[in-house]
Amino acid sequence: MKKTISKSILVFALLLGISTTAQVKKWTIQECVEYALKNNISIKQSELDVKANAIDKKLALGNFLPSLNADASHSWNIGLNQNITTGLLENQTTQFTSARLSSNIAIYNGLQNQNRLRRAKMSQLASQYQLTKMQDDISLYVTNGYLEILFNKENLKVQQSQLANDEKQLIRSQELVDAGVVPRGDLLDMKATVAADKQKVVVAENSFLISRLSLAQLLALEDFQNFDIADVDMEAKPSSVAAQTPEAIVQKANEVRVEIKIAQANLDLTQRDIKIARGGLQPSLTGFYSFSTRASYSDRIVGIDTNGNPILTSPLPLFDQFSNNKGHNFGLQLSIPIFNGFTAQGNVDRSKINYEKSKNAFDQAKLDLESNVYKAITDAKGALKTYETSITTLEARQEAFNYAKEKYAVGMLNAFDFNQSQTLYINSQSEVIRAKYDYIFKMKVVELYFGIPIIQKQ
């Protein structure tokens, strides 16, 4: 098992380019978030949804415009056929060309075109809200991943520093044993402590490497082998939002958060669907116009001359035929729905049901947002108290450890008790680091609900 872990760490180290000589880019949290917003796959999918809805809006606008279509045909008729130009039956081979230009325009169709256009605009706005929500979510994920790396990096430094101190203490214990000041058992306990410290360093290195790999994958980096973050010391500064009452934060969240806007947009869409469906129950009036012309290509037998040869007559010139045979057709078409297998009324009833569902979803979205805000506030307050308590604990543990170290140095404390005091001190250091970044992230969530973005745009 240990060999497997060691191999995994070696692989991660090679992949991520851990080298004392390698020069890699140090990413700031601002750069990570901005890069993710441009390259994350989920965000790209949401951007495509926005573009698709823009096309739907364009198509809805096109419903107000008249349609225009042209068609032409050319045919060969062999045998006894009716001359389309003269209307007579003749035994002949003819070629016939026709052309037609037609146009239709909806004059009235139950206001469906108007409602479809309004729906397309709403749908485009809803997709933009979805994109904004996706960007916020990705920003949170990136921030959490970035803080996780910072925590693991600081924790690794703590473990490495402790290992270095224990190795020095091991040398000191050897000297005390040689001098007969402390028993040999203390030396063995210290050797065991150093071995445990090395294992903790390995675990900390593994966590650090995995957290870097996870963030690199979230950013969809191709060169993730050389990914690393900048060495920054983030402080757990008090936020101005913390001074706001929970009610004020909830009210602000209802105004700025896209969760409510998305639910409202979906409610408006289903309400518009009802109007579109009701339009299918009303008569529709369509105007139409068409222009057509035709020409034939054949020689007709009109008689026999004195020598017994057929007398042929050629048709009129091509353009003359097109001019003579042109025609116009225009008018109005009224369509009144009487019975269509309950389809139209069924569409109305189904749209009403969808509206009720969206209304329930809107109410649920408001409840969820209020619950999430209160939870975020409670989590942030709890994280702050944990952070403050961990600092107090660390100060006490440090004093206790310093006292234990002095007693151990003069042989008044055995190695076991000394190591116990040291372990508590190291654990309190790690707890302070963990509590600090936990508070920073949870406060970021509260600020986001208050309308403050994760990263301020520069």
Tab-separated table of C-alpha atoms in Angstrom:
chain	number	residue	atom	x	y	z
A	1	MET	CA	0.000	0.000	0.000
A	2	LYS	CA	2.821	2.409	0.916
A	3	LYS	CA	4.590	1.580	-2.336
A	4	THR	CA	1.427	2.383	-4.282
A	5	ILE	CA	1.063	5.737	-2.529
A	6	SER	CA	4.707	6.564	-3.167
A	7	LYS	CA	4.352	5.705	-6.859
A	8	SER	CA	1.215	7.867	-7.122
A	9	ILE	CA	3.015	10.801	-5.571
A	10	LEU	CA	5.928	10.319	-7.934
A	11	VAL	CA	3.581	10.304	-10.917
A	12	PHE	CA	1.835	13.476	-9.738
A	13	ALA	CA	5.172	15.119	-9.161
A	14	LEU	CA	6.328	14.288	-12.661
A	15	LEU	CA	3.043	15.388	-14.218
A	16	LEU	CA	2.921	18.677	-12.372
A	17	GLY	CA	6.555	19.447	-13.052
A	18	ILE	CA	7.903	19.592	-9.528
A	19	SER	CA	11.447	20.707	-10.119
A	20	THR	CA	13.822	23.057	-8.450
A	21	THR	CA	15.034	24.311	-11.800
A	22	ALA	CA	11.746	24.543	-13.678
A	23	GLN	CA	10.314	28.024	-14.214
A	24	VAL	CA	6.521	27.913	-14.189
A	25	LYS	CA	3.836	30.564	-14.317
A	26	LYS	CA	2.431	31.498	-10.929
A	27	TRP	CA	-1.325	31.946	-11.260
A	28	THR	CA	-3.172	34.472	-9.112
A	29	ILE	CA	-6.757	33.835	-8.052
A	30	GLN	CA	-7.839	36.660	-10.382
A	31	GLU	CA	-6.171	34.955	-13.342
A	32	CYS	CA	-7.640	31.566	-12.448
A	33	VAL	CA	-11.204	32.876	-12.289
A	34	GLU	CA	-10.895	34.926	-15.479
A	35	TYR	CA	-9.358	31.994	-17.351
A	36	ALA	CA	-12.115	29.660	-16.161
A	37	LEU	CA	-14.811	32.109	-17.254
A	38	LYS	CA	-13.342	32.077	-20.762
A	39	ASN	CA	-12.467	28.405	-21.137
A	40	ASN	CA	-14.648	26.283	-18.863
A	41	ILE	CA	-16.736	23.800	-20.884
A	42	SER	CA	-19.931	24.326	-18.886
A	43	ILE	CA	-19.724	28.078	-19.468
A	44	LYS	CA	-19.139	27.519	-23.175
A	45	GLN	CA	-22.286	25.378	-23.268
A	46	SER	CA	-24.276	28.168	-21.617
A	47	GLU	CA	-22.877	30.686	-24.106
A	48	LEU	CA	-24.075	28.458	-26.951
A	49	ASP	CA	-27.536	28.410	-25.379
A	50	VAL	CA	-27.545	32.214	-25.462
A	51	LYS	CA	-26.608	32.175	-29.156
A	52	ALA	CA	-29.298	29.584	-29.911
A	53	ASN	CA	-31.941	31.753	-28.248
A	54	ALA	CA	-30.748	34.738	-30.273
A	55	ILE	CA	-31.469	32.685	-33.410
A	56	ASP	CA	-34.949	31.833	-32.067
A	57	LYS	CA	-35.598	35.550	-31.604
A	58	LYS	CA	-34.531	36.207	-35.193
A	59	LEU	CA	-36.884	33.479	-36.434
A	60	ALA	CA	-39.745	34.965	-34.405
A	61	LEU	CA	-39.139	38.325	-36.062
A	62	GLY	CA	-39.207	36.598	-39.441
A	63	ASN	CA	-42.787	35.436	-38.845
A	64	PHE	CA	-43.951	39.040	-39.355
A	65	LEU	CA	-42.406	39.215	-42.832
A	66	PRO	CA	-44.101	37.900	-45.977
A	67	SER	CA	-42.775	34.683	-47.414
A	68	LEU	CA	-41.424	34.700	-50.968
A	69	ASN	CA	-40.802	31.546	-52.978
A	70	ALA	CA	-39.964	30.851	-56.604
A	71	ASP	CA	-40.237	27.586	-58.490
A	72	ALA	CA	-39.797	26.467	-62.104
A	73	SER	CA	-40.223	23.254	-64.022
A	74	HIS	CA	-39.410	21.858	-67.451
A	75	SER	CA	-41.097	18.698	-68.814
A	76	TRP	CA	-41.260	16.536	-71.937
A	77	ASN	CA	-44.601	15.145	-73.153
A	78	ILE	CA	-44.625	12.406	-75.845
A	79	GLY	CA	-47.740	11.119	-77.622
A	80	LEU	CA	-51.309	12.356	-77.486
A	81	ASN	CA	-51.214	15.213	-75.058
A	82	GLN	CA	-53.056	18.374	-74.502
A	83	ASN	CA	-51.284	21.420	-75.740
A	84	ILE	CA	-51.195	23.477	-72.590
A	85	THR	CA	-50.958	26.649	-74.608
A	86	THR	CA	-53.888	25.980	-76.987
A	87	GLY	CA	-55.862	23.450	-74.938
A	88	LEU	CA	-56.171	21.034	-77.936
A	89	LEU	CA	-55.301	17.307	-77.945
A	90	GLU	CA	-52.432	16.671	-80.294
A	91	ASN	CA	-50.166	13.716	-81.087
A	92	GLN	CA	-46.825	15.349	-80.624
A	93	THR	CA	-43.720	15.651	-78.530
A	94	THR	CA	-43.681	18.863	-76.586
A	95	GLN	CA	-41.483	20.530	-74.060
A	96	PHE	CA	-43.084	22.720	-71.505
A	97	THR	CA	-41.526	25.320	-69.192
A	98	SER	CA	-43.337	27.042	-66.360
A	99	ALA	CA	-42.268	29.481	-63.683
A	100	ARG	CA	-44.038	30.744	-60.588
A	101	LEU	CA	-43.410	33.325	-57.893
A	102	SER	CA	-45.587	33.233	-54.779
A	103	SER	CA	-45.874	35.150	-51.527
A	104	ASN	CA	-47.884	34.734	-48.312
A	105	ILE	CA	-48.318	36.934	-45.293
A	106	ALA	CA	-50.113	36.274	-42.013
A	107	ILE	CA	-52.561	39.085	-41.375
A	108	TYR	CA	-54.053	37.669	-38.192
A	109	ASN	CA	-53.424	34.367	-36.395
A	110	GLY	CA	-54.613	34.932	-32.865
A	111	LEU	CA	-51.623	37.187	-32.049
A	112	GLN	CA	-49.405	34.099	-32.057
A	113	ASN	CA	-46.568	35.838	-33.903
A	114	GLN	CA	-46.522	38.703	-31.393
A	115	ASN	CA	-46.561	36.298	-28.461
A	116	ARG	CA	-43.862	34.105	-29.993
A	117	LEU	CA	-41.617	37.149	-30.410
A	118	ARG	CA	-42.134	38.188	-26.798
A	119	ARG	CA	-41.458	34.624	-25.693
A	120	ALA	CA	-38.229	34.511	-27.704
A	121	LYS	CA	-37.045	37.708	-26.023
A	122	MET	CA	-37.855	36.258	-22.591
A	123	SER	CA	-36.094	33.017	-23.446
A	124	GLN	CA	-32.993	34.915	-24.525
A	125	LEU	CA	-32.997	36.820	-21.221
A	126	ALA	CA	-33.469	33.573	-19.269
A	127	SER	CA	-30.497	31.978	-21.021
A	128	GLN	CA	-28.394	35.023	-20.127
A	129	TYR	CA	-29.397	34.577	-16.489
A	130	GLN	CA	-28.404	30.911	-16.717
A	131	LEU	CA	-25.025	31.937	-18.099
A	132	THR	CA	-24.532	34.382	-15.224
A	133	LYS	CA	-25.404	31.690	-12.686
A	134	MET	CA	-22.977	29.263	-14.324
A	135	GLN	CA	-20.247	31.907	-14.186
A	136	ASP	CA	-20.922	32.487	-10.482
A	137	ASP	CA	-20.843	28.756	-9.782
A	138	ILE	CA	-17.581	28.261	-11.642
A	139	SER	CA	-16.072	31.273	-9.866
A	140	LEU	CA	-16.988	29.691	-6.531
A	141	TYR	CA	-15.535	26.331	-7.555
A	142	VAL	CA	-12.295	27.961	-8.690
A	143	THR	CA	-12.054	30.049	-5.527
A	144	ASN	CA	-12.634	27.005	-3.358
A	145	GLY	CA	-10.011	25.060	-5.310
A	146	TYR	CA	-7.534	27.926	-5.045
A	147	LEU	CA	-8.028	28.233	-1.278
A	148	GLU	CA	-7.661	24.462	-0.978
A	149	ILE	CA	-4.235	24.698	-2.617
A	150	LEU	CA	-3.216	27.534	-0.299
A	151	PHE	CA	-4.302	25.503	2.713
A	152	ASN	CA	-2.407	22.422	1.562
A	153	LYS	CA	0.659	24.506	0.777
A	154	GLU	CA	0.740	26.117	4.222
A	155	ASN	CA	-0.023	22.831	5.905
A	156	LEU	CA	2.855	21.222	4.011
A	157	LYS	CA	5.189	23.943	5.278
A	158	VAL	CA	4.037	23.272	8.830
A	159	GLN	CA	4.676	19.538	8.476
A	160	GLN	CA	8.072	20.090	6.862
A	161	SER	CA	9.049	22.557	9.567
A	162	GLN	CA	7.998	20.101	12.244
A	163	LEU	CA	9.986	17.336	10.611
A	164	ALA	CA	13.069	19.539	10.569
A	165	ASN	CA	12.606	20.410	14.253
A	166	ASP	CA	12.100	16.779	15.241
A	167	GLU	CA	15.184	15.707	13.341
A	168	LYS	CA	17.166	18.276	15.326
A	169	GLN	CA	15.503	17.039	18.494
A	170	LEU	CA	16.456	13.472	17.573
A	171	ILE	CA	20.099	14.517	17.439
A	172	ARG	CA	19.687	16.239	20.801
A	173	SER	CA	18.049	13.111	22.275
A	174	GLN	CA	20.957	11.005	21.061
A	175	GLU	CA	23.344	13.334	22.858
A	176	LEU	CA	21.278	13.156	26.073
A	177	VAL	CA	21.151	9.348	25.913
A	178	ASP	CA	24.904	9.179	25.346
A	179	ALA	CA	25.380	11.443	28.342
A	180	GLY	CA	23.097	9.252	30.434
A	181	VAL	CA	20.667	12.104	31.118
A	182	VAL	CA	17.590	10.406	29.587
A	183	PRO	CA	16.797	6.712	29.124
A	184	ARG	CA	17.248	5.009	25.768
A	185	GLY	CA	13.450	4.579	25.464
A	186	ASP	CA	13.114	8.316	24.928
A	187	LEU	CA	15.428	8.063	21.947
A	188	LEU	CA	13.301	5.307	20.449
A	189	ASP	CA	10.151	7.396	20.974
A	190	MET	CA	11.781	10.308	19.185
A	191	LYS	CA	12.799	8.086	16.268
A	192	ALA	CA	9.188	6.949	15.998
A	193	THR	CA	8.070	10.590	16.042
A	194	VAL	CA	10.437	11.473	13.195
A	195	ALA	CA	9.141	8.518	11.170
A	196	ALA	CA	5.551	9.648	11.785
A	197	ASP	CA	6.507	13.194	10.768
A	198	LYS	CA	7.893	11.923	7.477
A	199	GLN	CA	4.654	10.102	6.797
A	200	LYS	CA	2.674	13.269	7.525
A	201	VAL	CA	4.887	15.178	5.079
A	202	VAL	CA	4.190	12.575	2.393
A	203	VAL	CA	0.447	12.855	2.991
A	204	ALA	CA	0.638	16.668	2.907
A	205	GLU	CA	2.617	16.575	-0.349
A	206	ASN	CA	0.073	14.225	-1.858
A	207	SER	CA	-2.836	16.488	-0.859
A	208	PHE	CA	-1.016	19.526	-2.239
A	209	LEU	CA	-0.339	17.882	-5.593
A	210	ILE	CA	-3.872	16.522	-5.968
A	211	SER	CA	-5.431	19.904	-5.171
A	212	ARG	CA	-3.258	21.536	-7.859
A	213	LEU	CA	-4.239	18.887	-10.369
A	214	SER	CA	-7.925	19.319	-9.526
A	215	LEU	CA	-7.846	23.073	-10.084
A	216	ALA	CA	-5.863	22.679	-13.309
A	217	GLN	CA	-8.512	20.287	-14.611
A	218	LEU	CA	-11.297	22.667	-13.571
A	219	LEU	CA	-9.581	25.379	-15.609
A	220	ALA	CA	-9.299	22.940	-18.551
A	221	LEU	CA	-5.574	23.657	-18.844
A	222	GLU	CA	-3.708	21.735	-21.523
A	223	ASP	CA	-0.329	22.369	-19.906
A	224	PHE	CA	-1.478	21.268	-16.460
A	225	GLN	CA	1.934	19.718	-15.778
A	226	ASN	CA	3.381	23.184	-15.122
A	227	PHE	CA	0.425	24.628	-13.212
A	228	ASP	CA	1.157	26.383	-9.937
A	229	ILE	CA	-0.324	29.286	-8.003
A	230	ALA	CA	1.269	32.434	-6.696
A	231	ASP	CA	2.590	32.534	-3.158
A	232	VAL	CA	0.105	34.829	-1.452
A	233	ASP	CA	-0.778	35.300	2.180
A	234	MET	CA	-4.543	35.734	2.301
A	235	GLU	CA	-5.796	37.266	5.502
A	236	ALA	CA	-9.143	36.553	7.103
A	237	LYS	CA	-10.233	40.179	6.987
A	238	PRO	CA	-13.615	41.199	8.384
A	239	SER	CA	-16.167	41.896	5.643
A	240	SER	CA	-18.497	44.884	5.566
A	241	VAL	CA	-21.321	42.488	4.702
A	242	ALA	CA	-20.920	40.870	8.119
A	243	ALA	CA	-22.346	44.046	9.657
A	244	GLN	CA	-25.581	43.629	7.674
A	245	THR	CA	-28.598	41.974	9.236
A	246	PRO	CA	-29.720	38.610	7.807
A	247	GLU	CA	-32.968	40.248	6.669
A	248	ALA	CA	-31.035	42.896	4.717
A	249	ILE	CA	-28.873	40.254	3.045
A	250	VAL	CA	-31.952	38.202	2.103
A	251	GLN	CA	-33.642	41.284	0.649
A	252	LYS	CA	-30.522	42.155	-1.328
A	253	ALA	CA	-30.229	38.569	-2.580
A	254	ASN	CA	-33.811	38.663	-3.839
A	255	GLU	CA	-32.919	41.776	-5.819
A	256	VAL	CA	-29.617	40.741	-7.354
A	257	ARG	CA	-29.382	36.944	-7.425
A	258	VAL	CA	-30.133	35.278	-10.753
A	259	GLU	CA	-31.845	32.293	-9.113
A	260	ILE	CA	-34.971	34.411	-8.600
A	261	LYS	CA	-34.622	36.011	-12.023
A	262	ILE	CA	-34.382	32.603	-13.674
A	263	ALA	CA	-37.499	31.388	-11.856
A	264	GLN	CA	-39.349	34.591	-12.789
A	265	ALA	CA	-38.286	34.247	-16.424
A	266	ASN	CA	-39.498	30.645	-16.540
A	267	LEU	CA	-42.815	31.762	-15.036
A	268	ASP	CA	-43.172	34.484	-17.692
A	269	LEU	CA	-42.358	31.970	-20.437
A	270	THR	CA	-45.102	29.567	-19.393
A	271	GLN	CA	-47.553	32.447	-19.114
A	272	ARG	CA	-46.692	33.469	-22.668
A	273	ASP	CA	-47.129	29.846	-23.796
A	274	ILE	CA	-50.746	30.018	-22.621
A	275	LYS	CA	-51.384	33.026	-24.861
A	276	ILE	CA	-49.735	31.294	-27.818
A	277	ALA	CA	-51.841	28.178	-27.279
A	278	ARG	CA	-55.020	30.220	-27.003
A	279	GLY	CA	-54.187	31.831	-30.321
A	280	GLY	CA	-54.612	28.399	-31.910
A	281	LEU	CA	-58.333	28.537	-31.006
A	282	GLN	CA	-58.911	31.724	-32.991
A	283	PRO	CA	-59.471	32.164	-36.754
A	284	SER	CA	-56.479	33.002	-38.909
A	285	LEU	CA	-56.395	35.269	-41.946
A	286	THR	CA	-53.665	34.952	-44.569
A	287	GLY	CA	-53.026	37.034	-47.672
A	288	PHE	CA	-51.518	35.408	-50.744
A	289	TYR	CA	-50.249	36.446	-54.161
A	290	SER	CA	-48.650	34.513	-56.991
A	291	PHE	CA	-47.353	35.278	-60.470
A	292	SER	CA	-46.932	32.541	-63.079
A	293	THR	CA	-46.048	32.160	-66.755
A	294	ARG	CA	-45.384	29.316	-69.180
A	295	ALA	CA	-44.097	28.417	-72.631
A	296	SER	CA	-44.073	25.298	-74.885
A	297	TYR	CA	-41.537	24.017	-77.396
A	298	SER	CA	-43.050	21.995	-80.292
A	299	ASP	CA	-43.944	22.104	-84.008
A	300	ARG	CA	-47.608	21.332	-84.689
A	301	ILE	CA	-48.985	19.671	-87.886
A	302	VAL	CA	-51.689	21.944	-89.297
A	303	GLY	CA	-52.155	20.209	-92.675
A	304	ILE	CA	-50.675	18.352	-95.681
A	305	ASP	CA	-49.265	20.050	-98.751
A	306	THR	CA	-49.776	18.891	-102.372
A	307	ASN	CA	-46.707	16.672	-102.158
A	308	GLY	CA	-48.036	14.881	-99.080
A	309	ASN	CA	-45.673	16.556	-96.678
A	310	PRO	CA	-46.983	17.801	-93.312
A	311	ILE	CA	-47.406	21.482	-92.888
A	312	LEU	CA	-45.810	22.517	-89.573
A	313	THR	CA	-46.301	25.634	-87.623
A	314	SER	CA	-43.812	26.766	-84.972
A	315	PRO	CA	-44.937	28.184	-81.639
A	316	LEU	CA	-44.530	31.806	-80.838
A	317	PRO	CA	-41.053	32.993	-79.800
A	318	LEU	CA	-40.109	32.026	-76.268
A	319	PHE	CA	-40.273	35.446	-74.669
A	320	ASP	CA	-43.506	36.248	-76.444
A	321	GLN	CA	-45.059	33.115	-74.938
A	322	PHE	CA	-43.879	34.058	-71.458
A	323	SER	CA	-45.393	37.505	-71.956
A	324	ASN	CA	-48.692	36.232	-73.349
A	325	ASN	CA	-49.155	33.430	-70.786
A	326	LYS	CA	-48.387	35.354	-67.608
A	327	GLY	CA	-50.992	35.495	-64.896
A	328	HIS	CA	-51.622	36.828	-61.399
A	329	ASN	CA	-53.411	35.205	-58.503
A	330	PHE	CA	-54.086	36.920	-55.187
A	331	GLY	CA	-56.601	36.907	-52.394
A	332	LEU	CA	-57.312	36.198	-48.744
A	333	GLN	CA	-57.669	32.876	-46.969
A	334	LEU	CA	-59.668	32.552	-43.751
A	335	SER	CA	-59.200	29.482	-41.601
A	336	ILE	CA	-61.589	28.827	-38.718
A	337	PRO	CA	-60.736	25.998	-36.284
A	338	ILE	CA	-63.905	24.024	-35.545
A	339	PHE	CA	-62.710	20.619	-34.411
A	340	ASN	CA	-59.181	19.259	-34.479
A	341	GLY	CA	-59.237	16.278	-32.157
A	342	PHE	CA	-58.938	18.421	-28.983
A	343	THR	CA	-55.391	19.383	-30.033
A	344	ALA	CA	-55.757	23.154	-29.671
A	345	GLN	CA	-57.634	22.996	-26.369
A	346	GLY	CA	-55.213	20.329	-25.118
A	347	ASN	CA	-52.310	22.678	-25.817
A	348	VAL	CA	-54.025	25.375	-23.752
A	349	ASP	CA	-54.677	23.008	-20.840
A	350	ARG	CA	-51.123	21.697	-20.907
A	351	SER	CA	-49.738	25.248	-20.938
A	352	LYS	CA	-51.840	26.104	-17.892
A	353	ILE	CA	-50.435	23.110	-16.027
A	354	ASN	CA	-46.877	24.139	-16.937
A	355	TYR	CA	-47.657	27.632	-15.667
A	356	GLU	CA	-48.783	26.268	-12.307
A	357	LYS	CA	-45.586	24.197	-12.122
A	358	SER	CA	-43.465	27.258	-12.861
A	359	LYS	CA	-45.384	29.250	-10.265
A	360	ASN	CA	-44.622	26.598	-7.650
A	361	ALA	CA	-40.990	26.540	-8.789
A	362	PHE	CA	-40.823	30.335	-8.400
A	363	ASP	CA	-42.169	30.156	-4.842
A	364	GLN	CA	-39.753	27.334	-4.069
A	365	ALA	CA	-36.843	29.331	-5.522
A	366	LYS	CA	-37.579	32.198	-3.116
A	367	LEU	CA	-37.748	29.814	-0.174
A	368	ASP	CA	-34.529	28.070	-1.250
A	369	LEU	CA	-32.717	31.363	-1.664
A	370	GLU	CA	-33.791	32.556	1.787
A	371	SER	CA	-32.756	29.232	3.309
A	372	ASN	CA	-29.402	29.260	1.504
A	373	VAL	CA	-28.687	32.828	2.602
A	374	TYR	CA	-29.405	32.097	6.249
A	375	LYS	CA	-27.322	28.931	6.023
A	376	ALA	CA	-24.424	30.839	4.436
A	377	ILE	CA	-24.600	33.508	7.139
A	378	THR	CA	-24.694	30.891	9.890
A	379	ASP	CA	-21.801	28.972	8.327
A	380	ALA	CA	-19.730	32.141	8.009
A	381	LYS	CA	-20.374	33.136	11.629
A	382	GLY	CA	-19.555	29.641	12.797
A	383	ALA	CA	-16.380	29.604	10.701
A	384	LEU	CA	-15.302	32.932	12.205
A	385	LYS	CA	-15.828	31.661	15.754
A	386	THR	CA	-13.940	28.490	14.907
A	387	TYR	CA	-11.087	30.549	13.481
A	388	GLU	CA	-10.911	32.811	16.546
A	389	THR	CA	-11.087	29.819	18.879
A	390	SER	CA	-8.372	27.997	16.933
A	391	ILE	CA	-6.067	31.015	17.326
A	392	THR	CA	-6.648	31.053	21.071
A	393	THR	CA	-6.017	27.316	21.200
A	394	LEU	CA	-2.824	27.689	19.184
A	395	GLU	CA	-1.473	30.327	21.554
A	396	ALA	CA	-2.152	28.078	24.535
A	397	ARG	CA	-0.673	25.026	22.816
A	398	GLN	CA	2.423	26.987	21.860
A	399	GLU	CA	3.028	28.056	25.449
A	400	ALA	CA	2.483	24.486	26.643
A	401	PHE	CA	4.866	23.165	24.009
A	402	ASN	CA	7.546	25.718	24.873
A	403	TYR	CA	7.243	24.718	28.515
A	404	ALA	CA	7.414	21.009	27.623
A	405	LYS	CA	10.453	21.647	25.450
A	406	GLU	CA	12.274	23.341	28.312
A	407	LYS	CA	11.465	20.473	30.680
A	408	TYR	CA	12.528	17.873	28.123
A	409	ALA	CA	15.813	19.655	27.496
A	410	VAL	CA	16.809	19.240	31.157
A	411	GLY	CA	15.473	15.691	31.460
A	412	MET	CA	12.386	16.581	33.526
A	413	LEU	CA	9.941	15.257	30.877
A	414	ASN	CA	10.005	11.965	29.040
A	415	ALA	CA	9.868	11.730	25.242
A	416	PHE	CA	6.337	10.363	25.134
A	417	ASP	CA	4.818	13.296	26.992
A	418	PHE	CA	6.963	15.698	24.988
A	419	ASN	CA	5.751	14.217	21.703
A	420	GLN	CA	2.157	14.420	22.897
A	421	SER	CA	2.537	18.118	23.609
A	422	GLN	CA	4.222	18.640	20.260
A	423	THR	CA	1.501	16.775	18.360
A	424	LEU	CA	-1.195	18.920	19.946
A	425	TYR	CA	0.736	22.036	18.984
A	426	ILE	CA	1.161	20.938	15.363
A	427	ASN	CA	-2.497	19.949	15.089
A	428	SER	CA	-3.523	23.366	16.393
A	429	GLN	CA	-1.353	25.027	13.722
A	430	SER	CA	-3.059	23.018	10.984
A	431	GLU	CA	-6.462	23.790	12.479
A	432	VAL	CA	-5.790	27.527	12.361
A	433	ILE	CA	-4.852	27.292	8.692
A	434	ARG	CA	-7.903	25.185	7.868
A	435	ALA	CA	-10.257	27.456	9.840
A	436	LYS	CA	-8.828	30.569	8.197
A	437	TYR	CA	-9.464	29.442	4.620
A	438	ASP	CA	-12.807	27.938	5.559
A	439	TYR	CA	-13.912	31.334	6.895
A	440	ILE	CA	-12.557	33.184	3.846
A	441	PHE	CA	-14.512	30.965	1.462
A	442	LYS	CA	-17.752	31.005	3.435
A	443	MET	CA	-17.599	34.773	3.710
A	444	LYS	CA	-17.138	34.925	-0.058
A	445	VAL	CA	-20.402	33.021	-0.423
A	446	VAL	CA	-22.234	35.518	1.794
A	447	GLU	CA	-20.770	38.418	-0.183
A	448	LEU	CA	-21.916	36.805	-3.411
A	449	TYR	CA	-25.496	36.681	-2.100
A	450	PHE	CA	-25.150	40.378	-1.278
A	451	GLY	CA	-24.200	41.147	-4.872
A	452	ILE	CA	-20.431	41.371	-4.436
A	453	PRO	CA	-18.687	39.315	-7.142
A	454	ILE	CA	-16.107	36.704	-6.226
A	455	ILE	CA	-13.413	38.616	-8.085
A	456	GLN	CA	-13.590	42.330	-8.702
A	457	LYS	CA	-13.123	43.137	-12.387
A	458	GLN	CA	-10.124	45.275	-13.077
